[in-house]
PDB file of C-alpha atoms in Angstrom:
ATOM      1  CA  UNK A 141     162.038 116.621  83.597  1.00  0.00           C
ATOM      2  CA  UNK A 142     158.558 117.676  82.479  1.00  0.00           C
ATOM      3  CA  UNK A 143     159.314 116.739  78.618  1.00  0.00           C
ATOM      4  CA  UNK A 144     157.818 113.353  77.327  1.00  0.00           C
ATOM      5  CA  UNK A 145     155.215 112.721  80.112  1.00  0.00           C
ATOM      6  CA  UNK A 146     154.282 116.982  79.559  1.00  0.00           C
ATOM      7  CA  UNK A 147     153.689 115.959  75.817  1.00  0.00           C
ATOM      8  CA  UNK A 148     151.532 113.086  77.022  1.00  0.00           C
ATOM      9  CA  UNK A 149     149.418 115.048  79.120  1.00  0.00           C
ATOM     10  CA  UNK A 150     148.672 117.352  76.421  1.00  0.00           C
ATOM     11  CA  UNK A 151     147.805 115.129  73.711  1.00  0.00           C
ATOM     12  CA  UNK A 152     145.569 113.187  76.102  1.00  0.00           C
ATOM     13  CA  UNK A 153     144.152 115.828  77.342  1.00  0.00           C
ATOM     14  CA  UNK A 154     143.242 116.629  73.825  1.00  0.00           C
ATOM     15  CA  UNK A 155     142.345 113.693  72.804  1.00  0.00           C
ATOM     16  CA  UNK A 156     139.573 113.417  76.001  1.00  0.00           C
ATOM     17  CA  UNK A 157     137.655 116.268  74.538  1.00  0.00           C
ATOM     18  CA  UNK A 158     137.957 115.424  70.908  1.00  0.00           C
ATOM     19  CA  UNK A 159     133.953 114.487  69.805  1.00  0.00           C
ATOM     20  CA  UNK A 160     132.939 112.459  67.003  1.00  0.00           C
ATOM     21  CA  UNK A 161     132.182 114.392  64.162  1.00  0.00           C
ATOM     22  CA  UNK A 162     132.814 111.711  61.259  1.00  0.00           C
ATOM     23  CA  UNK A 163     129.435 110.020  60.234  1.00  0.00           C
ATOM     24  CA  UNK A 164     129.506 108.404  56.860  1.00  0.00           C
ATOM     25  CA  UNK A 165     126.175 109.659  55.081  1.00  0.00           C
ATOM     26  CA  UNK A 166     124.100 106.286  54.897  1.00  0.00           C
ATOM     27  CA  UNK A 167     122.633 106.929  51.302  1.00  0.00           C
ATOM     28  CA  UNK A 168     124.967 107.040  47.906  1.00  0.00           C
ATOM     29  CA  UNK A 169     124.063 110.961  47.168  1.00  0.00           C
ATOM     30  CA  UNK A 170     125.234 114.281  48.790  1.00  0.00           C
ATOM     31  CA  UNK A 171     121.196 115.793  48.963  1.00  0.00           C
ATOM     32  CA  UNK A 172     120.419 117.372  52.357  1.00  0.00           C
ATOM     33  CA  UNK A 173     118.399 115.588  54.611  1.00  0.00           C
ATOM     34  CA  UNK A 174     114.776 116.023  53.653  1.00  0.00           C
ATOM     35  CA  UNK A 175     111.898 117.751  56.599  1.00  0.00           C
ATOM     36  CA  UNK A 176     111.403 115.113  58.894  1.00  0.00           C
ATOM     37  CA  UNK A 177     108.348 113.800  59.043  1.00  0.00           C
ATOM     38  CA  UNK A 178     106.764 112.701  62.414  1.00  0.00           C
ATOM     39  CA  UNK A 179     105.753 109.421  61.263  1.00  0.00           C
ATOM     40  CA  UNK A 180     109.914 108.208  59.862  1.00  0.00           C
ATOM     41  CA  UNK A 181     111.218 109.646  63.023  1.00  0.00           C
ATOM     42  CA  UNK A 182     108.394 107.650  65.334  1.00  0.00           C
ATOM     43  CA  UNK A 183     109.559 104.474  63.661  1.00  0.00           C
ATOM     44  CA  UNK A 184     112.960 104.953  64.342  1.00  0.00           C
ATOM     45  CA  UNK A 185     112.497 105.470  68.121  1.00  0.00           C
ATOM     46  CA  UNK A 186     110.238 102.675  68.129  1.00  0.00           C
ATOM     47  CA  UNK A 187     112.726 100.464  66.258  1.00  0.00           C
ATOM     48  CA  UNK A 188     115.369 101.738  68.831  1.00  0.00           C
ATOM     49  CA  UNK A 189     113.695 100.412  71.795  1.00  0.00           C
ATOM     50  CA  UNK A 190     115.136  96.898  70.342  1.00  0.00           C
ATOM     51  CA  UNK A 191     118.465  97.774  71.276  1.00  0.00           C
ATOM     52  CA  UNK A 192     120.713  98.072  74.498  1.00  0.00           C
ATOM     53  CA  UNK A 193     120.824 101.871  74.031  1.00  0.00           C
ATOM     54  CA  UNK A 194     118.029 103.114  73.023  1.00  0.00           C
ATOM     55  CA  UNK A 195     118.564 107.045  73.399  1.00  0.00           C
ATOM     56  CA  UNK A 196     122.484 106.371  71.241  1.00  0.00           C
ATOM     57  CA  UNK A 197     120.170 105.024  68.720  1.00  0.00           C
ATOM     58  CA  UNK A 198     117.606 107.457  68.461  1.00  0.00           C
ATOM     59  CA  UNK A 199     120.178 110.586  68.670  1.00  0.00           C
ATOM     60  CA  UNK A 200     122.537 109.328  65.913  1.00  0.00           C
ATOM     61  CA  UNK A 201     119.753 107.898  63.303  1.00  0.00           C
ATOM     62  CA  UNK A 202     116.829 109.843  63.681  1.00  0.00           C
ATOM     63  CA  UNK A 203     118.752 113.018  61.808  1.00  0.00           C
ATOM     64  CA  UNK A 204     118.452 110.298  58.479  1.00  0.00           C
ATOM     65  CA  UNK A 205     114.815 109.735  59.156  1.00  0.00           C
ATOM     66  CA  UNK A 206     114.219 111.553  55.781  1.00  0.00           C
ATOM     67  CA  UNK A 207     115.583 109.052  53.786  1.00  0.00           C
ATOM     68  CA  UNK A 208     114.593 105.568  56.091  1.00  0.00           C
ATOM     69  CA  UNK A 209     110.848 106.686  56.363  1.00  0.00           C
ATOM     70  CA  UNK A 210     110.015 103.432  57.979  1.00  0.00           C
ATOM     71  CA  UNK A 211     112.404 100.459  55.907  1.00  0.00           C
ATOM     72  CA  UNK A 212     113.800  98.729  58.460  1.00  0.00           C
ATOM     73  CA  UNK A 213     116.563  97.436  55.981  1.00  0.00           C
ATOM     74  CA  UNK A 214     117.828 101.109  55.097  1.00  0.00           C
ATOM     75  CA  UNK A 215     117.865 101.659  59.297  1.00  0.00           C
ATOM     76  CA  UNK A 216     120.116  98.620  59.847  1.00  0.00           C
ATOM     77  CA  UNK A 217     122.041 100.354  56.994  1.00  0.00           C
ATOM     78  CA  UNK A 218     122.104 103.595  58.462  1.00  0.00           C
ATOM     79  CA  UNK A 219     122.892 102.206  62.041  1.00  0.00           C
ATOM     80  CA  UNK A 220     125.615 100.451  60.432  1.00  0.00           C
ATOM     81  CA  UNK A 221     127.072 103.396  58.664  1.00  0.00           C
ATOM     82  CA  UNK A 222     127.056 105.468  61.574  1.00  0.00           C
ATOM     83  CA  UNK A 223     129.214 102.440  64.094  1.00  0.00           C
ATOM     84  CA  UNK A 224     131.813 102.725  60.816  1.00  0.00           C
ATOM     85  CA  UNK A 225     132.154 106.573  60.913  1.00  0.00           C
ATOM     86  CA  UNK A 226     132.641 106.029  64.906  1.00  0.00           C
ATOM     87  CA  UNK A 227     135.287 103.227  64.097  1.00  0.00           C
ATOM     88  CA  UNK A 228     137.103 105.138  61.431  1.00  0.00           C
ATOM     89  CA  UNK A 229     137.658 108.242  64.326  1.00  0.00           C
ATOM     90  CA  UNK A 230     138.500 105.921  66.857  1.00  0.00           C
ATOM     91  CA  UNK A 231     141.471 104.517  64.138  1.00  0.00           C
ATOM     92  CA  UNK A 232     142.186 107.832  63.213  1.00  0.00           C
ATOM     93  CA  UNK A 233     142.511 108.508  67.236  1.00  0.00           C
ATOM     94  CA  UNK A 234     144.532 105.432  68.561  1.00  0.00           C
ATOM     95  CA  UNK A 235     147.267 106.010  65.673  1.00  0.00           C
ATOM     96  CA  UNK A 236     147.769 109.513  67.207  1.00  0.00           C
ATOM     97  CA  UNK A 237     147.810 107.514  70.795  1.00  0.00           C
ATOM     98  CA  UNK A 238     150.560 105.278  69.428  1.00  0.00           C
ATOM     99  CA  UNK A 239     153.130 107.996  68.247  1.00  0.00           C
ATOM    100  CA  UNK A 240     152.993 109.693  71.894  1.00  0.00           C
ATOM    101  CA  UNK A 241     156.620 109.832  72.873  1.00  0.00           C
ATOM    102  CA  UNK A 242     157.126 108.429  76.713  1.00  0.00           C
ATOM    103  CA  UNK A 243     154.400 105.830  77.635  1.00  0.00           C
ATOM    104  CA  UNK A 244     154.687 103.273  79.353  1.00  0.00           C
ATOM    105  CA  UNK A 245     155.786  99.923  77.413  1.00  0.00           C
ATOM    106  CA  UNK A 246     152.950  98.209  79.008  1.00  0.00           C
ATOM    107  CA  UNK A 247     150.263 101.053  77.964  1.00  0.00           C
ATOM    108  CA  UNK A 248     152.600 101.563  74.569  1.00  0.00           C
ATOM    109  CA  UNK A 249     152.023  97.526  73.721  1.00  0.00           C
ATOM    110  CA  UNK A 250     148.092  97.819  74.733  1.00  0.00           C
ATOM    111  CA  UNK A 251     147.638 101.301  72.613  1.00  0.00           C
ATOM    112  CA  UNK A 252     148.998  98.884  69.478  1.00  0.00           C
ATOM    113  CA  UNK A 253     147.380  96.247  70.195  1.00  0.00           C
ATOM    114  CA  UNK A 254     143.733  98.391  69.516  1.00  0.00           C
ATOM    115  CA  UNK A 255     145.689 100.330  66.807  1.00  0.00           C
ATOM    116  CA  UNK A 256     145.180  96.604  64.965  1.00  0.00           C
ATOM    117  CA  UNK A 257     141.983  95.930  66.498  1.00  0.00           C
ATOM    118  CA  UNK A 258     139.987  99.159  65.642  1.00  0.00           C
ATOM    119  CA  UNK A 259     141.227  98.687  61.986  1.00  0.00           C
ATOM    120  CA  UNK A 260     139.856  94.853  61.808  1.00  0.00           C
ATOM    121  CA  UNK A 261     136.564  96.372  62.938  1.00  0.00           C
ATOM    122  CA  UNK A 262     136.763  99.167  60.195  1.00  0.00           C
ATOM    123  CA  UNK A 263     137.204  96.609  57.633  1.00  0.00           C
ATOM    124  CA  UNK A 264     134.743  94.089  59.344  1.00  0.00           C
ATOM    125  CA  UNK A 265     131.935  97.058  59.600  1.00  0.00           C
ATOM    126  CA  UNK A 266     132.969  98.186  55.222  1.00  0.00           C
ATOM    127  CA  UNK A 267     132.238  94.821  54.731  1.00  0.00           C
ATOM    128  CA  UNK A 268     128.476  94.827  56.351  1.00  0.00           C
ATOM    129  CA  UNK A 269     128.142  98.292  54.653  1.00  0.00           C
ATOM    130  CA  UNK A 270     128.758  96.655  51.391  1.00  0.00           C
ATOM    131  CA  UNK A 271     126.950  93.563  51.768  1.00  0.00           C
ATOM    132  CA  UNK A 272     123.821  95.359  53.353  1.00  0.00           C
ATOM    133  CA  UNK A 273     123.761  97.511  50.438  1.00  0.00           C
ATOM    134  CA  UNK A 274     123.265  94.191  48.104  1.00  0.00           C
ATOM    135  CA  UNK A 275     120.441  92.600  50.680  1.00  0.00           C
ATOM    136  CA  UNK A 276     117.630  94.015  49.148  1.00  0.00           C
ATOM    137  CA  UNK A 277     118.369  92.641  45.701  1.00  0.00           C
ATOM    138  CA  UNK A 278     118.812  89.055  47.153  1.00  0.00           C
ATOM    139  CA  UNK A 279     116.330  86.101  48.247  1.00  0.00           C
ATOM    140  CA  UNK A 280     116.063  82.733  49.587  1.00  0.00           C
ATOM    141  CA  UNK A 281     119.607  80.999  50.457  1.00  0.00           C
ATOM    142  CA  UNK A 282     121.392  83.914  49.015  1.00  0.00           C
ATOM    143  CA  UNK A 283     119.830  86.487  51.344  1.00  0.00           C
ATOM    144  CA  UNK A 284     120.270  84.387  54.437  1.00  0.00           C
ATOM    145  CA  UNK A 285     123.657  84.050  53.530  1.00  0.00           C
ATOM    146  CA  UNK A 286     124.450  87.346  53.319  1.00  0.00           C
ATOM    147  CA  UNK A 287     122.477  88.312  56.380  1.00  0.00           C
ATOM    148  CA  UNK A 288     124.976  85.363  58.322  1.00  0.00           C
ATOM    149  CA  UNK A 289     127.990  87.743  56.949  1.00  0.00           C
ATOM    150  CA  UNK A 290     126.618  90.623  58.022  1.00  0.00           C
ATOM    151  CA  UNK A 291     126.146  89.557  61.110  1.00  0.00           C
ATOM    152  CA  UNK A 292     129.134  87.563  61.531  1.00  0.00           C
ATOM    153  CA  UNK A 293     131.405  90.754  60.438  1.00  0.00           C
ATOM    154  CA  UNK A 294     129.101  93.204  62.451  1.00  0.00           C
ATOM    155  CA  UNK A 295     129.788  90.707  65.980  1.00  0.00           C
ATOM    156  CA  UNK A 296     133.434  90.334  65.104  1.00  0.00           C
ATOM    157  CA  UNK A 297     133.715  94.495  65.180  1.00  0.00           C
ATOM    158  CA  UNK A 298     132.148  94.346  68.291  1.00  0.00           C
ATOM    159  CA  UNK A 299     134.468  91.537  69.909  1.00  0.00           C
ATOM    160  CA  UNK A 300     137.362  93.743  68.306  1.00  0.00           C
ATOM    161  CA  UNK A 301     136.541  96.977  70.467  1.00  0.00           C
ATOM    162  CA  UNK A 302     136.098  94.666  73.484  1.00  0.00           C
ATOM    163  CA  UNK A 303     139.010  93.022  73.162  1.00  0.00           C
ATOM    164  CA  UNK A 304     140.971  96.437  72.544  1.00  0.00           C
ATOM    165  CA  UNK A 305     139.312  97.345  76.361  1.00  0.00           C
ATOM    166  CA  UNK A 306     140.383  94.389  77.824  1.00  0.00           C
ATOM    167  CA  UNK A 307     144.173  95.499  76.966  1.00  0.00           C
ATOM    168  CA  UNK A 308     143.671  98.075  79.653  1.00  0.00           C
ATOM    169  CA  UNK A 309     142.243  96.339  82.351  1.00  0.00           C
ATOM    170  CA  UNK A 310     145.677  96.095  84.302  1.00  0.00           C
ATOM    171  CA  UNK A 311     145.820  98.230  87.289  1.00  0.00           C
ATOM    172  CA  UNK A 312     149.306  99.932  86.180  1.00  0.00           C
ATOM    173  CA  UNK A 313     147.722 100.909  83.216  1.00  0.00           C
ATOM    174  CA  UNK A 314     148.040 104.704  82.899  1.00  0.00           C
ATOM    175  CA  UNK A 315     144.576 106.379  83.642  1.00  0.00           C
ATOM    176  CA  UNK A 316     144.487 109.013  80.903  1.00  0.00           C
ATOM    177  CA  UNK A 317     145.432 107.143  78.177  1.00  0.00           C
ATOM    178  CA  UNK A 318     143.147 104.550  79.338  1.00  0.00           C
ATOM    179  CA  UNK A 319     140.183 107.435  80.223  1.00  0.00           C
ATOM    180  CA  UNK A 320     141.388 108.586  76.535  1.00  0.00           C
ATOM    181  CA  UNK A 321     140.712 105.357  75.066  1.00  0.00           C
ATOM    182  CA  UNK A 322     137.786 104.488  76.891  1.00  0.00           C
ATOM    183  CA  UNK A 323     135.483 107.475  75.529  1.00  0.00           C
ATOM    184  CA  UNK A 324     136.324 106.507  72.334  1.00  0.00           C
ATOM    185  CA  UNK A 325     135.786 102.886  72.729  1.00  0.00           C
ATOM    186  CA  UNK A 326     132.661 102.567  74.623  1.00  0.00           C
ATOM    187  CA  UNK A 327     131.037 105.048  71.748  1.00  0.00           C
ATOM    188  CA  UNK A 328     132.050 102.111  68.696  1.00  0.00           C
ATOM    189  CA  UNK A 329     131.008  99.464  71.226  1.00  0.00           C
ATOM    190  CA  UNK A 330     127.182 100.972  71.704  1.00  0.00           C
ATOM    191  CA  UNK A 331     126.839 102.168  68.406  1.00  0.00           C
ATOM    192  CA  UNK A 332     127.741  98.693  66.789  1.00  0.00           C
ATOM    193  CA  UNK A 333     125.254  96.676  69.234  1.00  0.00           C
ATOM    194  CA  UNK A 334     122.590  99.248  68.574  1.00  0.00           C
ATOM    195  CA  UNK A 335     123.279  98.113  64.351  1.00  0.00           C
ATOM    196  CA  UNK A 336     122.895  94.682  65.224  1.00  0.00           C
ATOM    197  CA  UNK A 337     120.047  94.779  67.293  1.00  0.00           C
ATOM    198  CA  UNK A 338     118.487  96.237  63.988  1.00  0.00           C
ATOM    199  CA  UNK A 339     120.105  94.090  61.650  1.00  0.00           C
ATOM    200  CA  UNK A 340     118.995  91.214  63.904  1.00  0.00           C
ATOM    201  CA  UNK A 341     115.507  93.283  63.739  1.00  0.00           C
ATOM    202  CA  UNK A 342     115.321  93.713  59.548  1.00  0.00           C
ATOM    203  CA  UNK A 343     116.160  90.009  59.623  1.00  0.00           C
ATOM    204  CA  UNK A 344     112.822  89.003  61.426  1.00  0.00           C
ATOM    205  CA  UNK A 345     110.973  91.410  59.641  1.00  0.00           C
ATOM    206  CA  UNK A 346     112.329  89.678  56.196  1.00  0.00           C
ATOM    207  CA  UNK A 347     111.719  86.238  57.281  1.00  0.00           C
ATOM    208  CA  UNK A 348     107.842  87.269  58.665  1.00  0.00           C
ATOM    209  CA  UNK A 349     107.091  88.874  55.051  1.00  0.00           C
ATOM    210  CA  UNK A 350     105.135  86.784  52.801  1.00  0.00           C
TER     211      UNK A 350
END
């Protein structure tokens, strides 16, 4: 009586307090993060006032203001980094969501359904990694085709972790697996529109240097 749905419960329950602890490390070397300098981390919370959440921003990029010092090309990259180490959880998360025995079909076709979503934004957000990481090398047609990629890939992982939402927006849907999916969710969602506000940002500040 109490066996598939009592597994649910737990798991869910689990999974509602599990925090995001994967960030991947926005520069190519393992050296600790130099003393931050008032200056690097002033730029970033001045560059974070561009985007929709401005605090989000702040909290998860100003611990890299070491190594950004005030290159608004390496903060994009950093921003960007950070949305991918969210997304990768979240994947890791909604395949552990999908193997819970007992849910619903409905809430069972909706959990797959962002199973596939979460890992098109994964690859989408690699690629803007990647293809950030080549910008600065780049200029004239070249670099504003790469920055229409980036952008491009960065707003399809975006539309991804709505869409994966939108799966739950039935009324029948069950609430903790939704809550469940929800916190992880919303945090890929912010995080990703925070890296293109400053993608979109680096962009302008390209195209206004002589």
């Amino acid at each position: 009586m109490g066996g598939p749905s009592c597994s649910v419960n737990v798991l869910v329950a689990l999974l509602l307090i599990l925090q995001f602890s994967t960030v991947v490390n926005p520069t190519s070397d393992n050296t600790t993060t130099p003393f931050l300098c008032k200056a690097d981390t002033k730029y970033i919370r001045r560059s974070c006032r561009l985007t929709t959440y401005p605090e989000l921003c702040y909290n998860s990029l100003s611990i890299f203001a070491g190594k950004i010092k005030t290159d608004s090309r390496l903060l994009a990259h950093a921003a960007l980094n950070v949305s991918l180490g969210a997304a990768i959880a979240t994947s890791v998360t909604m395949n552990k969501l999908s193997r819970i025995n007992g849910l619903n079909p409905i809430v069972a076709a909706a959990v797959q359904d962002c199973v596939e979503l979460i890992d098109d934004s994964v690859y989408e957000l690699k690629n803007s990694v990647s293809e950030l990481g080549r910008a600065r090398r780049s200029q004239g047609p070249d670099f504003e085709l790469q920055m229409n990629n980036i952008q491009t890939w960065a707003s399809a992982a975006l539309t991804d972790a709505d869409t994966c939402m939108d799966g739950f927006a039935e009324r029948n849907m069950n609430g903790r697996v939704k809550n469940a999916v929800r916190i992880h969710i919303v945090k890929v969602e912010h995080l990703t529109s925070n890296a293109l506000a400053l993608i979109n940002n680096y962009v302008s500040a390209k195209s206004a240097s002589p």
